[in-house]
Coordinates of C-alpha atoms in Angstrom, one line a residue:
M1 CA 15.7 41.5 -22.6
K2 CA 14.8 43.4 -19.7
N3 CA 11.3 42.0 -18.8
W4 CA 12.2 38.7 -20.2
T5 CA 12.4 35.7 -18.7
L6 CA 15.4 33.3 -17.4
R7 CA 13.9 30.5 -19.4
Q8 CA 13.4 32.4 -22.5
R9 CA 17.3 33.8 -21.8
I10 CA 18.4 30.1 -21.8
L11 CA 16.0 28.9 -24.9
A12 CA 17.4 32.0 -26.4
S13 CA 21.0 31.6 -26.1
F14 CA 20.4 27.3 -26.6
A15 CA 18.6 28.5 -30.2
V16 CA 21.5 31.3 -31.2
I17 CA 24.0 28.4 -30.9
I18 CA 21.9 25.8 -32.2
A19 CA 21.0 27.9 -34.9
I20 CA 24.7 28.7 -35.8
M21 CA 25.4 25.3 -35.6
L22 CA 22.7 24.5 -38.1
L23 CA 23.9 26.9 -40.4
M24 CA 27.3 25.5 -40.5
V25 CA 26.0 21.9 -41.1
V26 CA 24.0 23.0 -44.2
V27 CA 26.5 24.9 -45.5
S28 CA 29.1 21.7 -44.7
Y29 CA 26.9 19.2 -46.3
S30 CA 26.0 21.8 -49.5
R31 CA 29.8 20.9 -49.8
L32 CA 29.6 17.8 -49.4
L33 CA 27.1 17.8 -51.9
K34 CA 29.7 19.4 -54.9
I35 CA 32.3 17.3 -53.3
E36 CA 30.3 14.1 -53.8
T37 CA 29.0 15.3 -57.5
S38 CA 32.9 15.9 -58.8
E39 CA 34.0 12.9 -57.1
V40 CA 30.8 11.0 -59.0
A41 CA 32.1 12.1 -62.1
V42 CA 35.8 11.2 -61.6
R43 CA 34.7 7.9 -61.1
D44 CA 32.0 7.4 -63.5
D45 CA 33.1 9.6 -66.1
A46 CA 36.7 10.8 -66.1
V47 CA 38.5 7.8 -65.0
P48 CA 36.8 5.2 -66.9
G49 CA 37.1 7.4 -70.0
V50 CA 40.9 7.3 -69.6
Y51 CA 41.2 4.2 -69.4
L52 CA 38.4 2.7 -71.7
S53 CA 39.7 5.0 -74.7
S54 CA 43.3 4.0 -73.7
M55 CA 42.2 0.1 -74.3
I56 CA 40.6 0.8 -77.6
R57 CA 44.2 3.3 -79.1
S58 CA 45.9 0.0 -78.3
A59 CA 43.5 -2.4 -80.3
W60 CA 43.7 0.0 -82.6
V61 CA 47.2 0.3 -82.8
D62 CA 47.7 -3.6 -82.7
S63 CA 45.7 -3.9 -85.9
Y64 CA 47.6 -1.5 -87.8
L65 CA 50.9 -3.3 -87.0
Q66 CA 49.2 -6.3 -87.8
T67 CA 48.3 -5.0 -91.1
L68 CA 51.9 -3.9 -91.7
E69 CA 53.5 -7.0 -90.7
L70 CA 51.8 -8.8 -93.4
I71 CA 52.5 -5.8 -96.1
G72 CA 55.7 -5.3 -95.0
L73 CA 57.3 -8.8 -93.6
R74 CA 55.3 -11.7 -95.3
E75 CA 56.3 -11.3 -98.6
D76 CA 55.0 -13.9 -101.2
K77 CA 52.7 -16.1 -97.9
G78 CA 49.5 -15.0 -98.5
L79 CA 47.0 -14.5 -95.5
T80 CA 46.3 -17.5 -92.5
D81 CA 44.0 -18.6 -90.7
T82 CA 45.8 -17.1 -87.8
D83 CA 46.1 -13.8 -89.5
K84 CA 42.6 -13.9 -89.7
A85 CA 41.9 -15.1 -85.9
D86 CA 44.1 -12.1 -84.9
F87 CA 41.9 -9.7 -87.3
K88 CA 39.0 -10.8 -85.6
S89 CA 40.4 -10.6 -82.0
Y90 CA 41.3 -7.3 -82.7
E91 CA 37.9 -5.9 -83.9
A92 CA 36.2 -7.7 -81.0
R93 CA 38.6 -5.8 -78.8
I94 CA 37.7 -2.7 -79.8
L95 CA 34.3 -3.0 -80.6
Q96 CA 34.1 -4.1 -76.7
Q97 CA 35.7 -1.3 -75.5
M98 CA 33.8 1.4 -77.4
A99 CA 30.8 -0.6 -76.4
N100 CA 32.0 0.0 -72.8
Y101 CA 33.1 3.7 -73.1
Q102 CA 29.7 4.2 -74.8
A103 CA 28.5 3.5 -71.4
T104 CA 30.5 6.0 -69.4
I105 CA 29.0 8.8 -71.6
S106 CA 27.1 11.6 -69.7
G107 CA 27.5 14.6 -72.1
G108 CA 27.0 16.1 -74.8
D109 CA 30.6 16.9 -76.3
D110 CA 32.1 13.7 -75.5
Q111 CA 29.3 11.8 -77.1
A112 CA 29.9 13.8 -80.5
E113 CA 33.8 13.3 -80.4
F114 CA 33.3 9.8 -80.5
D115 CA 30.8 9.4 -83.0
K116 CA 33.5 11.0 -84.8
F117 CA 35.6 8.1 -84.2
E118 CA 32.9 5.9 -84.9
A119 CA 33.2 7.1 -88.1
Q120 CA 37.1 7.0 -88.6
H121 CA 36.2 3.4 -87.4
Q122 CA 33.8 2.3 -90.3
A123 CA 36.2 4.0 -93.1
Y124 CA 39.2 2.1 -91.4
N125 CA 37.0 -1.9 -91.1
T126 CA 36.5 -0.4 -95.0
A127 CA 39.9 0.0 -95.9
L128 CA 40.8 -3.0 -93.9
A129 CA 38.6 -5.8 -95.6
A130 CA 40.1 -4.1 -99.2
V131 CA 43.3 -4.9 -98.3
V132 CA 42.7 -8.0 -96.7
E133 CA 41.0 -9.2 -99.4
R134 CA 44.3 -7.9 -101.6
L135 CA 46.4 -10.3 -99.8
Q136 CA 43.7 -13.0 -100.0
N137 CA 44.7 -13.1 -103.5
N138 CA 48.2 -12.8 -103.1
D139 CA 47.9 -9.1 -104.8
L140 CA 50.9 -7.5 -102.3
A141 CA 51.2 -4.2 -104.6
G142 CA 47.8 -3.5 -104.3
A143 CA 47.3 -4.6 -101.4
R144 CA 50.1 -2.2 -100.6
K145 CA 48.5 0.7 -102.3
L146 CA 45.6 0.5 -100.1
F147 CA 46.7 0.2 -96.9
D148 CA 49.3 3.2 -98.2
T149 CA 46.0 5.8 -99.7
Q150 CA 43.3 4.5 -97.8
M151 CA 44.0 2.7 -94.6
T152 CA 47.0 4.5 -93.0
P153 CA 45.3 7.9 -93.5
S154 CA 42.0 6.0 -91.8
W155 CA 44.4 5.1 -88.9
V156 CA 46.2 7.8 -88.2
A157 CA 42.7 10.0 -87.9
G158 CA 41.4 7.7 -86.1
R159 CA 44.4 7.7 -83.4
M160 CA 44.7 11.3 -83.6
K161 CA 40.4 11.3 -83.1
L162 CA 41.5 8.9 -79.7
N163 CA 44.1 11.5 -78.6
D164 CA 41.6 13.8 -78.2
I165 CA 39.7 11.7 -76.5
I166 CA 42.0 10.7 -74.2
T167 CA 42.6 14.6 -73.3
E168 CA 39.2 15.7 -73.2
N169 CA 39.0 12.5 -70.7
K170 CA 41.7 13.3 -68.4
N171 CA 40.3 17.1 -68.6
V172 CA 37.5 16.2 -67.0
A173 CA 39.5 14.5 -64.3
D174 CA 41.6 17.0 -63.6
R175 CA 38.4 20.1 -63.7
A176 CA 36.7 17.3 -61.0
T177 CA 39.6 17.0 -59.2
N178 CA 39.8 21.0 -58.5
A179 CA 36.5 21.0 -58.0
I180 CA 37.0 18.8 -54.5
D181 CA 39.7 20.7 -54.1
D182 CA 38.0 23.6 -53.4
A183 CA 35.0 22.2 -52.1
V184 CA 37.0 20.4 -49.7
S185 CA 38.9 24.5 -48.8
A186 CA 35.3 25.8 -48.7
A187 CA 34.0 23.4 -46.0
K188 CA 37.3 24.4 -43.9
I189 CA 36.6 27.6 -44.5
S190 CA 32.9 28.1 -43.3
M191 CA 33.6 25.0 -40.6
F192 CA 36.2 27.4 -39.1
V193 CA 33.4 30.8 -39.5
S194 CA 31.0 28.8 -38.0
L195 CA 32.9 27.3 -35.3
A196 CA 34.0 30.5 -34.0
L197 CA 30.4 32.1 -34.6
A198 CA 29.4 29.6 -32.5
I199 CA 32.6 30.1 -29.9
L200 CA 31.4 33.6 -29.6
A201 CA 28.1 33.6 -29.6
A202 CA 28.4 31.5 -26.6
G203 CA 30.5 33.0 -24.2
L204 CA 28.2 36.1 -25.5
C205 CA 25.3 34.6 -24.1
G206 CA 26.9 33.2 -21.0
L207 CA 28.0 36.8 -20.1
L208 CA 24.9 37.9 -20.5
L209 CA 23.5 34.7 -18.4
M210 CA 25.9 35.4 -16.0
R211 CA 25.1 39.0 -15.8
A212 CA 21.6 38.4 -15.6
I213 CA 21.2 35.7 -12.5
M214 CA 24.5 37.0 -10.4
A215 CA 23.6 40.5 -9.9
P216 CA 20.5 39.7 -8.5
M217 CA 21.9 36.8 -6.5
Q218 CA 24.2 39.1 -5.0
R219 CA 22.0 41.2 -3.4
I220 CA 20.0 38.3 -2.0
V221 CA 23.3 37.4 -0.2
D222 CA 23.7 40.5 1.2
I223 CA 19.5 40.0 2.6
L224 CA 20.9 37.5 4.3
E225 CA 24.0 38.8 6.0
T226 CA 21.7 41.2 7.3
M227 CA 18.8 38.9 8.4
R228 CA 22.0 36.9 10.0
D229 CA 22.4 39.4 12.2
G230 CA 19.0 39.6 13.4
D231 CA 17.4 42.8 11.6
L232 CA 14.3 41.6 10.2
S233 CA 12.8 44.7 8.7
K234 CA 14.8 44.8 5.5
R235 CA 12.8 43.9 2.3
L236 CA 14.3 42.2 -1.4
N237 CA 14.2 45.0 -4.0
L238 CA 15.0 43.5 -7.0
E239 CA 13.4 45.1 -9.5
R240 CA 12.8 42.2 -11.6
K241 CA 10.2 40.7 -13.5
D242 CA 11.5 37.0 -14.9
E243 CA 11.9 33.6 -11.8
F244 CA 14.1 36.1 -9.4
G245 CA 10.9 38.5 -9.0
A246 CA 8.8 35.8 -7.9
V247 CA 11.7 35.3 -5.7
E248 CA 11.7 38.4 -3.8
T249 CA 7.6 38.4 -3.4
G250 CA 8.3 35.1 -1.1
F251 CA 11.4 36.6 0.3
N252 CA 9.5 39.7 1.1
D253 CA 6.4 37.3 2.1
M254 CA 8.2 34.8 4.2
M255 CA 10.2 38.0 5.9
T256 CA 6.8 39.3 7.0
E257 CA 5.6 36.1 8.8
L258 CA 8.6 35.4 10.0
T259 CA 8.4 39.1 11.7
A260 CA 4.9 37.9 13.2
L261 CA 6.1 34.9 14.3
V262 CA 9.2 36.4 15.9
S263 CA 6.7 39.1 17.6
Q264 CA 4.4 36.0 18.5
A265 CA 7.4 34.2 20.0
Q266 CA 8.3 37.1 22.1
R267 CA 5.0 37.1 23.5
S268 CA 4.8 33.8 23.8
S269 CA 8.3 33.2 26.4
V270 CA 6.4 35.1 28.6
Q271 CA 3.2 32.8 28.0
V272 CA 5.2 29.4 28.0
T273 CA 6.9 30.1 31.5
T274 CA 4.0 30.3 33.3
S275 CA 2.4 27.2 31.9
V276 CA 5.2 25.1 32.7
T277 CA 4.8 26.3 36.1
E278 CA 1.4 25.1 36.2
I279 CA 2.5 21.7 34.7
A280 CA 5.2 20.7 36.6
A281 CA 2.7 20.9 39.9
T282 CA -0.2 19.0 37.6
S283 CA 2.6 16.4 36.7
K284 CA 3.5 15.6 40.6
Q285 CA -0.1 15.1 41.5
Q286 CA -0.5 12.7 38.7
Q287 CA 2.7 11.2 39.9
A288 CA 1.1 10.1 43.2
T289 CA -2.5 9.3 41.4
A290 CA -0.3 6.8 39.1
T291 CA 1.7 5.1 42.5
E292 CA -1.7 4.1 44.1
T293 CA -3.6 3.1 40.5
A294 CA -0.2 0.4 40.5
A295 CA -1.0 -0.9 43.7
T296 CA -4.6 -1.4 43.0
T297 CA -3.5 -2.9 39.8
T298 CA -1.6 -5.9 41.9
E299 CA -4.9 -6.7 44.4
I300 CA -6.6 -7.4 41.0
G301 CA -4.0 -9.0 39.6
A302 CA -4.3 -11.5 41.9
T303 CA -8.5 -11.9 41.6
S304 CA -7.8 -12.3 38.2
R305 CA -5.6 -15.4 38.5
E306 CA -8.0 -17.4 40.9
I307 CA -11.5 -16.3 38.5
A308 CA -8.8 -18.0 35.6
A309 CA -7.8 -21.2 37.6
T310 CA -11.6 -21.9 37.9
S311 CA -12.4 -21.0 34.8
K312 CA -9.9 -23.6 33.5
D313 CA -11.2 -25.8 36.3
L314 CA -14.7 -25.2 35.0
V315 CA -13.3 -25.9 30.7
R316 CA -12.1 -29.6 31.5
T317 CA -14.9 -30.4 33.1
M318 CA -17.3 -29.2 30.5
T319 CA -14.1 -30.7 28.1
E320 CA -15.4 -34.2 29.6
V321 CA -19.5 -33.2 29.4
S322 CA -18.8 -33.0 25.2
T323 CA -16.8 -36.3 25.2
A324 CA -19.8 -38.0 26.7
A325 CA -22.1 -36.7 24.6
D326 CA -20.2 -36.9 21.7
Q327 CA -19.8 -40.6 22.1
A328 CA -23.5 -40.7 23.2
S329 CA -24.5 -39.6 19.5
V330 CA -22.0 -41.5 18.1
A331 CA -23.8 -45.0 19.3
A332 CA -27.3 -43.7 19.4
G333 CA -26.4 -43.1 15.2
S334 CA -24.8 -46.3 15.3
G335 CA -28.4 -48.1 16.8
Q336 CA -30.4 -45.8 14.3
Q337 CA -28.1 -47.2 11.2
G338 CA -29.2 -51.1 12.7
L339 CA -32.8 -49.7 12.9
A340 CA -32.4 -48.9 9.5
R341 CA -30.5 -51.6 7.8
M342 CA -33.1 -54.3 10.3
E343 CA -36.0 -52.4 8.4
E344 CA -35.1 -52.4 5.2
T345 CA -34.4 -56.5 6.0
M346 CA -38.1 -57.1 7.0
H347 CA -39.5 -54.5 4.0
S348 CA -37.6 -57.3 1.5
V349 CA -39.2 -60.1 3.6
M350 CA -42.4 -58.6 3.1
G351 CA -41.4 -58.0 -0.4
A352 CA -40.3 -62.5 -0.2
A353 CA -43.9 -62.9 1.0
D354 CA -45.7 -61.1 -0.7
L355 CA -43.9 -62.7 -3.7
V356 CA -44.3 -66.6 -2.2
N357 CA -48.2 -65.9 -1.7
A358 CA -48.4 -64.7 -5.4
K359 CA -46.5 -68.4 -6.0
L360 CA -49.0 -70.4 -4.0
A361 CA -51.9 -68.5 -5.6
I362 CA -50.4 -69.5 -9.3
L363 CA -49.7 -72.9 -7.6
N364 CA -53.3 -73.4 -6.4
E365 CA -54.5 -72.0 -9.9
K366 CA -52.6 -74.8 -11.7
A367 CA -53.8 -77.3 -9.5
G368 CA -57.8 -76.7 -10.1
N369 CA -56.5 -76.7 -13.8
I370 CA -55.1 -80.0 -13.1
N371 CA -58.5 -80.7 -11.4
Q372 CA -60.1 -79.9 -14.3
V373 CA -57.9 -82.2 -16.3
V374 CA -58.3 -84.9 -14.5
V375 CA -62.2 -84.7 -14.6
T376 CA -62.3 -84.8 -18.2
I377 CA -60.0 -87.8 -18.1
V378 CA -62.3 -89.9 -15.6
K379 CA -64.7 -88.8 -18.4
V380 CA -62.7 -90.5 -21.2
A381 CA -61.9 -93.2 -19.0
D382 CA -66.3 -93.5 -18.2
Q383 CA -66.8 -93.1 -22.5
T384 CA -63.8 -95.5 -23.1
N385 CA -65.5 -98.2 -20.5
L386 CA -68.6 -98.1 -22.1
L387 CA -67.0 -98.5 -25.7
S388 CA -65.6 -101.6 -24.1
L389 CA -68.4 -103.0 -23.1
N390 CA -70.5 -102.4 -25.8
A391 CA -67.3 -103.9 -28.0
A392 CA -67.4 -107.0 -25.6
I393 CA -70.8 -106.9 -26.5
E394 CA -70.3 -106.6 -30.0
A395 CA -68.0 -109.6 -30.3
E396 CA -69.8 -111.8 -28.5
K397 CA -72.4 -111.4 -31.3
A398 CA -69.6 -112.3 -33.5
G399 CA -68.9 -115.7 -32.1
E400 CA -65.6 -117.1 -33.1
Y401 CA -64.1 -114.1 -35.5
G402 CA -65.1 -111.5 -32.7
R403 CA -63.0 -113.2 -30.0
G404 CA -60.0 -111.7 -30.5
F405 CA -61.5 -108.4 -30.5
A406 CA -63.4 -109.3 -27.2
V407 CA -59.9 -109.9 -25.8
V408 CA -59.0 -106.3 -27.2
A409 CA -62.4 -105.0 -25.3
T410 CA -61.5 -106.4 -21.9
E411 CA -58.0 -105.1 -21.6
V412 CA -59.3 -102.0 -23.1
R413 CA -61.9 -101.8 -19.9
R414 CA -59.7 -102.8 -17.7
L415 CA -57.0 -99.7 -18.7
A416 CA -60.2 -97.3 -18.6
D417 CA -60.6 -98.8 -14.9
Q418 CA -56.8 -98.2 -14.2
T419 CA -57.5 -95.3 -15.4
A420 CA -60.5 -94.0 -13.6
V421 CA -58.6 -95.5 -10.7
A422 CA -55.6 -93.4 -10.9
T423 CA -57.3 -90.0 -11.5
Y424 CA -59.1 -90.8 -8.5
D425 CA -55.7 -91.0 -6.5
I426 CA -54.6 -87.6 -9.3
E427 CA -58.2 -85.8 -8.1
Q428 CA -56.8 -86.6 -4.1
M429 CA -53.6 -85.5 -4.3
V430 CA -54.2 -82.4 -6.6
R431 CA -56.9 -82.1 -3.5
E432 CA -54.4 -82.6 -1.1
I433 CA -52.3 -79.7 -2.6
Q434 CA -54.6 -77.0 -3.0
S435 CA -55.6 -77.7 1.0
A436 CA -52.1 -77.7 1.5
V437 CA -51.4 -74.3 -1.0
S438 CA -54.8 -72.5 1.2
A439 CA -52.8 -73.6 4.6
G440 CA -49.9 -71.8 3.5
V441 CA -50.8 -69.1 1.8
M442 CA -52.9 -68.1 5.7
G443 CA -49.8 -68.8 7.1
M444 CA -47.6 -66.2 4.9
D445 CA -51.1 -64.0 5.3
K446 CA -49.9 -64.4 9.2
F447 CA -46.7 -64.0 9.2
S448 CA -46.9 -60.9 6.5
E449 CA -49.2 -59.7 9.5
E450 CA -45.9 -60.0 12.3
V451 CA -43.5 -59.0 9.7
R452 CA -46.1 -55.4 9.5
R453 CA -46.5 -55.3 12.5
G454 CA -42.3 -55.9 13.4
M455 CA -41.6 -52.8 11.2
F456 CA -44.1 -51.2 12.7
E457 CA -42.2 -51.2 15.9
V458 CA -39.3 -50.7 14.2
Q459 CA -40.2 -47.7 13.5
Q460 CA -41.5 -46.8 16.5
V461 CA -38.7 -47.4 17.8
G462 CA -36.7 -45.3 15.2
E463 CA -38.2 -42.7 15.5
Q464 CA -37.7 -42.9 19.2
L465 CA -34.1 -43.3 18.8
S466 CA -33.9 -40.5 16.3
Q467 CA -35.7 -38.3 18.9
I468 CA -32.9 -39.2 21.4
I469 CA -30.3 -38.6 18.9
H470 CA -31.4 -34.8 18.0
Q471 CA -31.9 -34.7 21.5
V472 CA -28.5 -35.5 22.1
Q473 CA -26.8 -33.7 18.9
A474 CA -28.6 -30.8 20.4
L475 CA -27.0 -31.1 23.6
A476 CA -23.6 -31.4 22.0
P477 CA -23.5 -28.1 20.3
R478 CA -24.7 -26.3 23.9
V479 CA -22.5 -28.2 26.0
L480 CA -19.6 -27.2 23.0
M481 CA -20.6 -23.6 23.3
V482 CA -20.6 -23.6 26.9
N483 CA -17.1 -25.1 26.4
E484 CA -16.2 -22.6 24.3
G485 CA -17.4 -19.6 26.9
M486 CA -15.6 -21.1 29.6
Q487 CA -12.5 -21.3 27.6
A488 CA -13.5 -17.4 26.7
Q489 CA -13.8 -17.1 30.3
A490 CA -11.0 -18.7 31.2
T491 CA -8.6 -16.8 28.1
G492 CA -10.5 -13.3 29.3
A493 CA -9.3 -14.0 32.8
E494 CA -5.5 -14.7 31.5
Q495 CA -6.2 -11.7 29.4
I496 CA -7.1 -9.8 32.0
N497 CA -4.2 -11.5 33.8
H498 CA -1.9 -9.9 31.2
A499 CA -3.2 -6.9 30.8
L500 CA -3.5 -6.1 34.3
V501 CA 0.3 -7.1 34.1
Q502 CA 0.7 -4.5 31.7
L503 CA -1.1 -2.0 33.3
G504 CA 1.1 -2.4 36.6
D505 CA 4.1 -2.1 34.0
A506 CA 2.3 0.6 32.6
S507 CA 1.4 2.3 35.8
S508 CA 5.5 1.9 36.8
Q509 CA 6.6 3.4 33.5
T510 CA 3.9 6.1 34.1
V511 CA 5.9 7.1 37.2
E512 CA 8.6 6.9 36.3
S513 CA 7.6 9.0 32.9
L514 CA 6.4 11.5 35.3
R515 CA 9.2 11.9 37.4
Q516 CA 11.5 12.3 34.3
A517 CA 8.2 14.6 33.2
S518 CA 9.3 17.2 36.1
F519 CA 13.1 17.0 34.9
A520 CA 11.9 17.9 31.2
I521 CA 9.4 20.4 32.3
D522 CA 12.6 22.0 34.9
E523 CA 14.3 21.7 31.4
L524 CA 11.4 23.3 29.7
S525 CA 11.6 25.7 32.1
Q526 CA 15.2 26.6 31.0
V527 CA 14.6 26.4 27.7
A528 CA 11.7 28.7 28.0
V529 CA 14.0 31.2 29.5
G530 CA 16.6 30.7 26.5
L531 CA 13.8 31.0 24.1
R532 CA 12.9 34.4 25.6
S533 CA 16.3 35.3 25.9
G534 CA 16.5 34.6 21.8
V535 CA 13.8 36.0 20.4
S536 CA 14.9 39.6 22.4
R537 CA 17.4 40.1 19.9
F538 CA 15.3 40.1 16.6
K539 CA 14.4 43.6 15.1
V540 CA 10.6 43.6 13.8

């Protein structure tokens, strides 16, 4: 075990204790299984067997006593229905309890004894049936004879067998109880023995672990006491291959490094003293430079404040210019929108003029059609006039008989003349309409041409206005850029001013810091002296 690590020793100690506890658990569990087996035997076999066999014996005795009462106490009364019902009730009780007992049988000997009782029960039932038959026939003497010679011996044998069964079940219960007592006693003994072994193993393992830990710890404490006195030349030698071996290696390496560090500190203490003196001189020079820097920063701060004020004025002016440019852009945009609406309106007017021209053309065409119809009507009127003239001539030829027809022909000619006059008037009116339509078409053409010229001029004005808007809009970002630049310049001037204020504060703080650094350097010089005196006590 000397080469075992602490981890292995601790695990081995716990393993021994756990193994003893597991052994105790296994032994206790086996005893509990035996107790459980005995308890099951008592619960399911012995106790139910005693109870049920006692119930069978009770019904067995009741049946016999009922028969004895019928034979000895009720002479010449015969067998009543109540007696028959009692016999059936006793037999039902016996059969029910026998079935219940049969369900609890678990051993071969118990089954053999119960089979013998069933044989006695069959013989008893046969004798009882014969006795009951004699009683029903009022043959009391024959019934008594069968009762004495057959029924009573069968009943006595059955009762003895029931007593044997009860005794056997009681013996089974006693054996199971004794087995439970033995198992409990053995479990107690095994638990006490296992507990004693566990305590003994735990104490032994604890003692071994304590010896394995405390011995090297004491040697480490001794080395630390030597180190506290300033002797760094000692080394730890534990001769262990466990975790303490790793501690030994690390401790010795640390001591070697610490020895080198102390030696270096002893050599460096003199250098620190020299360096502190040089730093003190440099600090005084920096203090003078910082004072001059603070004065220069104050002058630059005044100039930057003037620049910031001028930048703010320029920002205000550029803001006004930007606002005017935005307003001009908005006004130009509104004018462009009005021209766009005017252009749309003129497009609508041109469309309406084209539509009017189309309608006038259709009207001219319809007037031409009317003129053709008028010509046709004139031709028809001329033909009608000729026909009426021929009719008048024929009426003259007919004399008295054609006078009425002559009147009609005269009226027809007059209507034809009126039609010719009316068609002439219509033709004149159609010609006037065509002249008016032609004049309207020419006027609409001139109007359309004027509208087109107006649209062209509106488009030119719109394009010029678009250029103006574009230039104004292009000017606005430039003004905005200039404004932003001026704002940035003003902000930068303010930031420079703040920075210079902070720089002045920093310079003042630097001067104060350098003054404090001078005190710190003096203290550092004292510390260096203390360091040199402190490391000089170590033995390396």
